[in-house]
Short mmCIF file of C-alpha atoms and ligand atoms in Angstrom, two decimals:
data_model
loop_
_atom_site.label_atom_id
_atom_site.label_comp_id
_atom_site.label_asym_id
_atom_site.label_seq_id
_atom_site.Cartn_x
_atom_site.Cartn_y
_atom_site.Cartn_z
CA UNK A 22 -28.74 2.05 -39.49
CA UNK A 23 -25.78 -0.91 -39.95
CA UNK A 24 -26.27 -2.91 -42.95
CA UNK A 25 -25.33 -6.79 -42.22
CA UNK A 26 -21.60 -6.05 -43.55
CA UNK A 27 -21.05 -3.06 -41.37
CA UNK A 28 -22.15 -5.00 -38.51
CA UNK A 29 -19.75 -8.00 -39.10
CA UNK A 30 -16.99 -5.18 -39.79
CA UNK A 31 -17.95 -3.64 -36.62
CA UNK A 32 -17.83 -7.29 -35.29
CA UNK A 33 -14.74 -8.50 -36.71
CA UNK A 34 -12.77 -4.70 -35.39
CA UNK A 35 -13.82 -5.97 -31.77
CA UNK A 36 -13.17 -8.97 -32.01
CA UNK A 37 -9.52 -7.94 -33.64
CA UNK A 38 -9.08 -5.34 -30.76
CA UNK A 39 -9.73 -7.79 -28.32
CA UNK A 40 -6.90 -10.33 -29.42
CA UNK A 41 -4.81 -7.41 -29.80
CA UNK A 42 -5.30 -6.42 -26.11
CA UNK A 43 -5.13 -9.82 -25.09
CA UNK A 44 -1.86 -10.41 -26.84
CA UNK A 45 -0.74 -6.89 -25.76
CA UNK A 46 -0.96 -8.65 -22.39
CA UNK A 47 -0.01 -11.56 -22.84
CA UNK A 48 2.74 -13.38 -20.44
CA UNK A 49 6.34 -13.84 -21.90
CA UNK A 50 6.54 -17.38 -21.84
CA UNK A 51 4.90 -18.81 -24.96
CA UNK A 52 4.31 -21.84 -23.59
CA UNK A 53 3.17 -20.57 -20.36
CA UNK A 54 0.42 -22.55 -18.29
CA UNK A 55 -3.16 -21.93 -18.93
CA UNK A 56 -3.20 -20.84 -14.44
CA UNK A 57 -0.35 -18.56 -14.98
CA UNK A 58 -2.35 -17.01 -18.17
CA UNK A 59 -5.33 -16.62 -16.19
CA UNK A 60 -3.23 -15.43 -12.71
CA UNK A 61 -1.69 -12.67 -15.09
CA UNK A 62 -5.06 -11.92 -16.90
CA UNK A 63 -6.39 -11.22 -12.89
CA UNK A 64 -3.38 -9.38 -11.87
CA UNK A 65 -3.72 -6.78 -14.73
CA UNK A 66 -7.72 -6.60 -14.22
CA UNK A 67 -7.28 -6.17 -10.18
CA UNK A 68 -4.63 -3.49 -10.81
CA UNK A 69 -7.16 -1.31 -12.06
CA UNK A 70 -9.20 -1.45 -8.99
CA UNK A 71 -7.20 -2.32 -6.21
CA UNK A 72 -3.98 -3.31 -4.33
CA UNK A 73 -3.12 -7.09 -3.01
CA UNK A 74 -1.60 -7.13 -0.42
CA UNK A 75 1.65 -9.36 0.31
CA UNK A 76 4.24 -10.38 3.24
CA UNK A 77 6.91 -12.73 3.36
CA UNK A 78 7.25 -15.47 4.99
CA UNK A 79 3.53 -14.73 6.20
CA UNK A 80 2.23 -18.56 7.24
CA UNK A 81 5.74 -19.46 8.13
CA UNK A 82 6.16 -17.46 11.42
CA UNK A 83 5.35 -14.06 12.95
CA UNK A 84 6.46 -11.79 15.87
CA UNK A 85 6.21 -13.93 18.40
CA UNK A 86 4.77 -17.75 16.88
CA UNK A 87 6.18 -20.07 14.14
CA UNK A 88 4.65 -22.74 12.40
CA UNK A 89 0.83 -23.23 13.71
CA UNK A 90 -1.35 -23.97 10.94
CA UNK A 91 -3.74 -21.41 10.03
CA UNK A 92 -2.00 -18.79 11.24
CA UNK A 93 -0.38 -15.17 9.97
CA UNK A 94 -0.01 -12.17 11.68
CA UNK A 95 -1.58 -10.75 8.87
CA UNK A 96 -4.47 -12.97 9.94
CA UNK A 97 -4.40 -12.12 13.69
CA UNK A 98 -4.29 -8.00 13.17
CA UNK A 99 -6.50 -8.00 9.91
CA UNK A 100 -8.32 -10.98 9.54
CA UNK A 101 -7.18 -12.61 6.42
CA UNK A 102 -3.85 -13.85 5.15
CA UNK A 103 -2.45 -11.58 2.99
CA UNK A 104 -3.08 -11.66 -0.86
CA UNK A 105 0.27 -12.56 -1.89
CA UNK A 106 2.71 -14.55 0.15
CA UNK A 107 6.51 -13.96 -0.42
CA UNK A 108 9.33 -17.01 0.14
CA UNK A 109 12.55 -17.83 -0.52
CA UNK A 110 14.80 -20.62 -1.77
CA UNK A 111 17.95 -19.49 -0.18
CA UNK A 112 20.05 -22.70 0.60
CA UNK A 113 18.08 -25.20 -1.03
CA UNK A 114 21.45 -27.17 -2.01
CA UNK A 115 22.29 -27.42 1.70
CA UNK A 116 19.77 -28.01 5.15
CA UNK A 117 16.27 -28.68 5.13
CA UNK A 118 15.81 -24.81 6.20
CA UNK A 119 16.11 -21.82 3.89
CA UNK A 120 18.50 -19.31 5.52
CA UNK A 121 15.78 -17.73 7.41
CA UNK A 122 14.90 -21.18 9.02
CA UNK A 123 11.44 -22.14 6.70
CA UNK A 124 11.54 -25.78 6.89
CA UNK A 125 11.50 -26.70 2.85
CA UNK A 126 9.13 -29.57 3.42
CA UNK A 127 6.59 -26.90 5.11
CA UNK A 128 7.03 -24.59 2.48
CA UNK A 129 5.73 -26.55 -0.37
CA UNK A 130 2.88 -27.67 1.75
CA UNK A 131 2.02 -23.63 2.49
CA UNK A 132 2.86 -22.51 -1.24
CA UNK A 133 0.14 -25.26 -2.22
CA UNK A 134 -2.50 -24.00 0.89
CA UNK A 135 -2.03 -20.50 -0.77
CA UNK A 136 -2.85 -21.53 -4.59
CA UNK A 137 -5.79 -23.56 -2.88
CA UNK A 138 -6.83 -20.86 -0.61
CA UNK A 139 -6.86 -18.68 -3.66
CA UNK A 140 -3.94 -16.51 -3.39
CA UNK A 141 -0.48 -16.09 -5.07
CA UNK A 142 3.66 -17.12 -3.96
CA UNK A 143 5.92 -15.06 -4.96
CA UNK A 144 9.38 -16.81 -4.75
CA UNK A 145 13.23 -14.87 -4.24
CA UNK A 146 16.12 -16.59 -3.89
CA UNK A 147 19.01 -15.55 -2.17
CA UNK A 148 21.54 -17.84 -3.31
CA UNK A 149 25.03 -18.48 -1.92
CA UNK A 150 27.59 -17.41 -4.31
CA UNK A 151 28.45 -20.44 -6.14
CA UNK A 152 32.06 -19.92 -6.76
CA UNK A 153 32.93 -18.94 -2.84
CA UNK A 154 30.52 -20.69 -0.82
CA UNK A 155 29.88 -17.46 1.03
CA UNK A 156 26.36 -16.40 1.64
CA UNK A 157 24.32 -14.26 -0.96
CA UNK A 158 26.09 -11.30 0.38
CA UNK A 159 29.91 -12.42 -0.28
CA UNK A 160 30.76 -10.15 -3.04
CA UNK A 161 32.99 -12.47 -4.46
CA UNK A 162 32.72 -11.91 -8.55
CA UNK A 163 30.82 -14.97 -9.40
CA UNK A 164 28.39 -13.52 -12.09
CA UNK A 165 30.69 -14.10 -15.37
CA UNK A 166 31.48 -17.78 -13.93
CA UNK A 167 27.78 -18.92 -13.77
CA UNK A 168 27.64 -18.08 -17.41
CA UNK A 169 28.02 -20.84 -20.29
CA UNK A 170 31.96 -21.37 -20.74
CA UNK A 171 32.43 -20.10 -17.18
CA UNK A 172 34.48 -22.04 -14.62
CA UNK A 173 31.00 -22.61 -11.80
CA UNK A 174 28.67 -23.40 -15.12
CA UNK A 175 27.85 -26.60 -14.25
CA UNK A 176 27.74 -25.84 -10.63
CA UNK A 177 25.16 -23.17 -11.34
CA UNK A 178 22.94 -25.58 -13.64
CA UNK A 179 23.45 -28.15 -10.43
CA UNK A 180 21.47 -24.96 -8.57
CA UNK A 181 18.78 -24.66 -11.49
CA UNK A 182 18.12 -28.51 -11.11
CA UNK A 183 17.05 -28.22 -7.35
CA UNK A 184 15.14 -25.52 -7.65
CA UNK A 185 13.72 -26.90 -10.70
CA UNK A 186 13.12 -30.16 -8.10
CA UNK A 187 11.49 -28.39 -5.75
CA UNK A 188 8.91 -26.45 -7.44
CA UNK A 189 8.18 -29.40 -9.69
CA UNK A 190 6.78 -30.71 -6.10
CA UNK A 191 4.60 -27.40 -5.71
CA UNK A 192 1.81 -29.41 -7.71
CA UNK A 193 -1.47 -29.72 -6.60
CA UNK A 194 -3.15 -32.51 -8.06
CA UNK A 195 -2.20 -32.34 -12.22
CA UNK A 196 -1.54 -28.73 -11.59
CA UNK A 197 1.92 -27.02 -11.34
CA UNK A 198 1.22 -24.19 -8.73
CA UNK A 199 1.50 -20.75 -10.87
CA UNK A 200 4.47 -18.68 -9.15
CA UNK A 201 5.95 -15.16 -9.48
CA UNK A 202 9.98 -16.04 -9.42
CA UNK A 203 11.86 -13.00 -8.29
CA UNK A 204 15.52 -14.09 -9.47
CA UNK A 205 18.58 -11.78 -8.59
CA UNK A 206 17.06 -8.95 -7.15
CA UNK A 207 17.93 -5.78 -5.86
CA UNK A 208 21.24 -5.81 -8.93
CA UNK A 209 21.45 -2.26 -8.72
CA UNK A 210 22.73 -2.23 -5.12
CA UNK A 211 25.93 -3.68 -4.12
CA UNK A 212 24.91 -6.03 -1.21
CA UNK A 213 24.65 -8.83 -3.20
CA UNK A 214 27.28 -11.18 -4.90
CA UNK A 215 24.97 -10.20 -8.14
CA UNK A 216 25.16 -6.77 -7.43
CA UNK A 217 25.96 -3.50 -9.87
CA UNK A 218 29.89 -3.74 -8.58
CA UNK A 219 30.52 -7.06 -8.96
CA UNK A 220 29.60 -7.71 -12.83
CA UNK A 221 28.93 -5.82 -15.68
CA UNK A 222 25.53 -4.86 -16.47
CA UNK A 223 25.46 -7.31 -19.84
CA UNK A 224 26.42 -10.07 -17.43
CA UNK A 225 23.80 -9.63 -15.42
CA UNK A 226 21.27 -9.86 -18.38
CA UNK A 227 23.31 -12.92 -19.70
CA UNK A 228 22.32 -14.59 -16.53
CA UNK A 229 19.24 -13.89 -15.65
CA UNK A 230 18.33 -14.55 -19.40
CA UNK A 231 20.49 -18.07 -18.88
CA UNK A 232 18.52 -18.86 -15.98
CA UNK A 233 14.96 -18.32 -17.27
CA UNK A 234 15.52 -19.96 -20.57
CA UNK A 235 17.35 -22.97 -18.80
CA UNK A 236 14.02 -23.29 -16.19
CA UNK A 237 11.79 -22.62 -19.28
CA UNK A 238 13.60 -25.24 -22.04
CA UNK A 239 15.29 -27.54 -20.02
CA UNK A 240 13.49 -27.83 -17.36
CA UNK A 241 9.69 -27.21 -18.69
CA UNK A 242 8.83 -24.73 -16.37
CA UNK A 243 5.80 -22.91 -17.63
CA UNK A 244 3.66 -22.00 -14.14
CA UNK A 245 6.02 -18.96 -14.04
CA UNK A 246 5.51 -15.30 -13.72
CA UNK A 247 8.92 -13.48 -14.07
CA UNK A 248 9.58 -10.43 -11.40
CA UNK A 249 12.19 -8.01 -12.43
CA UNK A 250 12.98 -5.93 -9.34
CA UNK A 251 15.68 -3.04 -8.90
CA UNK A 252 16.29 -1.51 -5.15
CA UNK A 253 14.87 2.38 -5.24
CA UNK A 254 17.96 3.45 -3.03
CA UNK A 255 20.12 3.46 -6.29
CA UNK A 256 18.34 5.08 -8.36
CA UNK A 257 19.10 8.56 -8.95
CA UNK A 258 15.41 9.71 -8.69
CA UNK A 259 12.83 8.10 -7.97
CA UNK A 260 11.16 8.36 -11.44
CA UNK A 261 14.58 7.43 -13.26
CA UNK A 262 13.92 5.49 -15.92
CA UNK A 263 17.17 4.59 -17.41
CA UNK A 264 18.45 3.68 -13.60
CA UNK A 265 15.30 1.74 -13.26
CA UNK A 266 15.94 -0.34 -16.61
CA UNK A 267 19.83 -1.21 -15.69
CA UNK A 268 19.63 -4.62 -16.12
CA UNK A 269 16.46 -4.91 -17.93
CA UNK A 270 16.95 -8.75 -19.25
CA UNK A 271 14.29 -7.70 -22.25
CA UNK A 272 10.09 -7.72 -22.62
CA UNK A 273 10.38 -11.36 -23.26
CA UNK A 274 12.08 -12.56 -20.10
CA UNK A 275 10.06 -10.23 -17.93
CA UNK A 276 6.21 -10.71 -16.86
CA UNK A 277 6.47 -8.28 -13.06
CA UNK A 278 8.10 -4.58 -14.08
CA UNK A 279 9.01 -4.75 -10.18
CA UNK A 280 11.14 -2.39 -7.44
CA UNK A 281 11.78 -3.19 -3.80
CA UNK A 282 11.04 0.73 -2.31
CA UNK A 283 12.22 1.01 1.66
CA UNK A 284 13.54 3.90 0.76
CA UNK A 285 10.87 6.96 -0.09
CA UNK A 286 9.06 5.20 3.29
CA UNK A 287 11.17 6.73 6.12
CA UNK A 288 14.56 4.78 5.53
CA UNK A 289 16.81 6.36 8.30
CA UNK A 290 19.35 7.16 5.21
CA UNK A 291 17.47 8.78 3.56
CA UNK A 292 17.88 12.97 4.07
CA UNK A 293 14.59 13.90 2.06
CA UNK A 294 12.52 15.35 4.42
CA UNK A 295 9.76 12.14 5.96
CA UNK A 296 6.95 14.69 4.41
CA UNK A 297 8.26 15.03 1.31
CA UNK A 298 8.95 11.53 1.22
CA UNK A 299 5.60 10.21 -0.06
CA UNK A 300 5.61 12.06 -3.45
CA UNK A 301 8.76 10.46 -4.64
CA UNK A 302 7.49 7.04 -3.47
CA UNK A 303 3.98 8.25 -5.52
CA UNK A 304 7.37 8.89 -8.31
CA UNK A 305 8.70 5.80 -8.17
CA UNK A 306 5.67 4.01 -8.77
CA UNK A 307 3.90 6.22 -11.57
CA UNK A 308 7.36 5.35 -12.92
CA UNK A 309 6.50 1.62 -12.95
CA UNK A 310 3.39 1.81 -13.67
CA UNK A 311 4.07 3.57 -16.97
CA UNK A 312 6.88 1.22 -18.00
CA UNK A 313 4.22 -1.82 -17.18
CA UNK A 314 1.30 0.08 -19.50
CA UNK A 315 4.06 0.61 -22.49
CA UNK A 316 4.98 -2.98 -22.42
CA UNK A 317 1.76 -4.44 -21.61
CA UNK A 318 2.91 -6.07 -18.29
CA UNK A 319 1.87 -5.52 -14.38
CA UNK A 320 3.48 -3.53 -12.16
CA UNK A 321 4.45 -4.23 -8.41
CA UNK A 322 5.98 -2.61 -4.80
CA UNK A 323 7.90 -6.30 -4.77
CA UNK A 324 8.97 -4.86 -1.44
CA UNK A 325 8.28 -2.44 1.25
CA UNK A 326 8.25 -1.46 4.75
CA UNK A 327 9.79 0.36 7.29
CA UNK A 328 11.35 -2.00 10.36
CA UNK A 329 9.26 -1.68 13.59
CA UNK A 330 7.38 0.53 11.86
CA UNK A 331 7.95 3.02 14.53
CA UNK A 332 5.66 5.92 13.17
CA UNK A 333 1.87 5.47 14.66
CA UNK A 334 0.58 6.70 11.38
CA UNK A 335 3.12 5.07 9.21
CA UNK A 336 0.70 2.77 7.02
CA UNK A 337 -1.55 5.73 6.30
CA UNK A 338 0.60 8.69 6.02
CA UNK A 339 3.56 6.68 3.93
CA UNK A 340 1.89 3.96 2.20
CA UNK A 341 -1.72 4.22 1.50
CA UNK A 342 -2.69 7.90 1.38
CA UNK A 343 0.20 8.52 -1.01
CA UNK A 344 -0.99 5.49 -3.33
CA UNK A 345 -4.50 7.42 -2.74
CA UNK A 346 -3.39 10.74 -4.08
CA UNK A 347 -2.33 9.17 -7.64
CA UNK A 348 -4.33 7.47 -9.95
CA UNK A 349 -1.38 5.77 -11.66
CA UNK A 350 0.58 4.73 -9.01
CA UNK A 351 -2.57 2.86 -7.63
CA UNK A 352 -1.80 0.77 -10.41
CA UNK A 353 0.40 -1.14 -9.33
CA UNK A 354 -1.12 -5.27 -8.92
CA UNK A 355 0.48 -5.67 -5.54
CA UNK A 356 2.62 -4.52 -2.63
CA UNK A 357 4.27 -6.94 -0.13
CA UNK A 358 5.27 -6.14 3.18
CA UNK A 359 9.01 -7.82 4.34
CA UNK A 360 9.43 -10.73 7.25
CA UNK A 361 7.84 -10.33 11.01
CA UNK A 362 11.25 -12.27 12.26
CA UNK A 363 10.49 -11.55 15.80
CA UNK A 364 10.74 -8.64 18.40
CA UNK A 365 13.96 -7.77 16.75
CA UNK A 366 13.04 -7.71 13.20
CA UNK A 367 9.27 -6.81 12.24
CA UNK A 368 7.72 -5.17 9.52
CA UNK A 369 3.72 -5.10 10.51
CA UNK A 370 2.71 -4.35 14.27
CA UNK A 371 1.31 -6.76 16.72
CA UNK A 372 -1.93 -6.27 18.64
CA UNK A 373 -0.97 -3.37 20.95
CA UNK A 374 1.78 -1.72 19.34
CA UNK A 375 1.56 1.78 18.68
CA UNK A 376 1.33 1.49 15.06
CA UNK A 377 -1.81 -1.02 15.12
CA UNK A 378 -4.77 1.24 14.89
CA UNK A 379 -2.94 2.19 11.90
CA UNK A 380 -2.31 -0.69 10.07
CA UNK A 381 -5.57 -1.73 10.85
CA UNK A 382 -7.54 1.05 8.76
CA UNK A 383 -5.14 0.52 6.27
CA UNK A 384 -5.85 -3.21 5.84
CA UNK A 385 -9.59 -2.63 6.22
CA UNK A 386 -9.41 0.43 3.18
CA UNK A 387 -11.31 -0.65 -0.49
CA UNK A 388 -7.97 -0.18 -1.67
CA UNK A 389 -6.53 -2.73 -0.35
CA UNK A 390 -7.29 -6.43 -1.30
CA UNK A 391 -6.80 -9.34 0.92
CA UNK A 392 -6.60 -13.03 0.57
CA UNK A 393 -10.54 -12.58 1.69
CA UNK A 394 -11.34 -10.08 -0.85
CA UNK A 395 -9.61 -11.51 -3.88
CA UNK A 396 -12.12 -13.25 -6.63
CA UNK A 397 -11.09 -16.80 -8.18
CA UNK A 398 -7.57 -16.02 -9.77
CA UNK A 399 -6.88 -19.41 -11.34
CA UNK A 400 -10.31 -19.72 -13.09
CA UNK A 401 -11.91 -18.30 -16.36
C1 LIG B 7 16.87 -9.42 4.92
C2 LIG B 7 16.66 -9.72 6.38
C3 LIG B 7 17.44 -10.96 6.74
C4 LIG B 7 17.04 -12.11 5.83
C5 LIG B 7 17.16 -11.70 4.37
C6 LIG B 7 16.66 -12.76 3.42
O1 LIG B 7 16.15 -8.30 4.56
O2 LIG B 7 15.29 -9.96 6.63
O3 LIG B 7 17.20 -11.30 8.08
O4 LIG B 7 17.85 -13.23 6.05
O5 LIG B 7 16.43 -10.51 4.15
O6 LIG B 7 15.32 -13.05 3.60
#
């Protein structure tokens, strides 16, 4: 039998564990925004029990359709719009259209129909280089440049302030929509002006540190979730951890432990065997996943896919039966899915492609959570 003090010790020692745990999880913005608390809170509840699903550009456009309201491919083949909807802010400072031609006026209207329809953005941003005007994938050394005392400083701020402007319209109502910003990813490849050739890896922290401290102080942007997100293809294994963490900006900068995987999916390049494929992809994410659980943060497949998907069984055999087979790397909060462009660049199947049977048991597995299937994410 408890005596009254043993029960208020046993009382106090849950309540204690319980802040711990909450803290433990807690996002890495201080000041962050009670919706982003609670959207974090969800995403590390859901990851125990399922998988959201995501695509890019999903309400924008699809195979063969662009801009008609209510409508995603995701919608047509599975019924719902996907969980988590990927954009991008690539040439904000220039047209009306981001480079993949999402009208920026329709984009804040969708990223606000999401957060009302219950789901989450997740934002990338493939920004010219600033100091060449070339496209995101001029390698022109720009990194060191952006920094404070560099000679495209100022420039780079100018960049910070319109994407600052833009999201500051994302509001719906008094509310500043909650939003997983994916800056500079993919650093460990060498496609990108920010890639692993073209500055050195404490430059890369400097500015991804610059850039969420300037959006954070200057700019008073606390509806963020941060997405750190290395490309598996240069990593030496798939469970590397110190190739994973090259980069790593630091726990407090960092809310997503993220990696874009086409790789361990049936990536021509790649000369592993397609059936031994899956276990390194199961790798890759355990990998993740454990990083996440030692830091108290969520992990995520920020990318994935396989163009065309041109396997009939790709979906089950390479995606969800490997997530199946490990109880870790099932972990992970979400997986999105890359673009449906059109016939010449598509990630999901359209009704009567070979692979749609496939992708259709997929979508319609427990595992896998929809926009349909997702509880409130933004409320207590
Ligand atoms: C690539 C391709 C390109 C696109 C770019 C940025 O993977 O989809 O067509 O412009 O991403 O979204």
């Amino acid at each position: 039998m408890y005596g009254s003090n043993s029960k208020r010790l046993l009382l106090l020692s849950m309540a204690c564990l319980w802040c711990i745990h909450t803290w433990a999880q807690a996002l890495s913005d201080p000041r962050a925004t009670p919706k982003a608390r609670q959207l974090y809170q969800q995403l590390h509840t859901l990851s125990q029990t399922g998988i959201l699903l995501g695509q890019e550009d999903a309400l924008a456009y699809g195979v063969d359709w662009k801009e008609q309201p209510g409508r995603s491919d995701m919608k047509d083949m599975l019924g719902s719009h996907p969980a988590v909807v990927g954009w991008d802010l690539g040439d904000l400072d220039q047209t009306a259209h981001n480079l993949d031609t999402v009208h920026f006026g329709s984009m804040c209207r969708w990223i606000k129909d999401v957060y009302r329809m219950g789901g989450i953005n997740t934002i990338s941003w493939h920004l010219d280089n600033p100091v060449s005007g070339g496209s995101s994938w001029d390698k022109t050394p720009a990194v060191a440049q952006l920094l404070p005392g560099g000679t495209h400083h100022q420039v780079y701020k100018q960049r910070l302030d319109e994407l600052a402007r833009y999201l500051k319209k994302c509001r719906v109502g008094f509310t500043k929509v909650p939003i997983i910003l994916r800056p500079f990813h993919e650093h460990n490849g060498t496609w990108f002006w920010w890639g692993k050739d073209y500055c050195t890896e404490e430059e890369y922290i400097a500015l991804f540190r610059f850039t969420v401290d300037y959006l954070r102080q200057e700019k008073r942007m606390h509806q963020l979730l941060i997405a750190f997100s290395p490309d598996r293809s240069r990593m030496r294994t798939p469970n590397h951890r110190e190739d994973y963490l090259y980069g790593y900006p630091g726990d407090e900068y960092v809310d997503i432990i993220g990696l874009d995987n086409y790789w361990d999916v049936g990536r021509h390049h790649n000369q592993v065997p397609l059936a031994e494929q899956p276990a390194h992809l199961v790798s890759s994410l355990e990998l993740i996943v454990q990083l996440a659980e030692e830091k108290g943060k969520v992990a995520a497949l920020t990318e994935t896919g396989l163009e065309f998907t041109p396997h009939p069984t790709w979906f089950t055999d390479m995606l969800l039966e490997p997530l199946k087979s490990s109880p870790q790397a099932q972990k992970i909060a979400y997986l999105m899915l890359w673009r449906n462009a059109g016939y010449w660049h598509y990630y999901t199947p359209y009704p009567g492609h070979p692979t749609a049977p496939d992708y259709r048991a997929f979508g319609q597995d427990e595992l896998i959570l929809l926009q349909k299937d997702l509880p409130p994410l933004y409320r207590r």
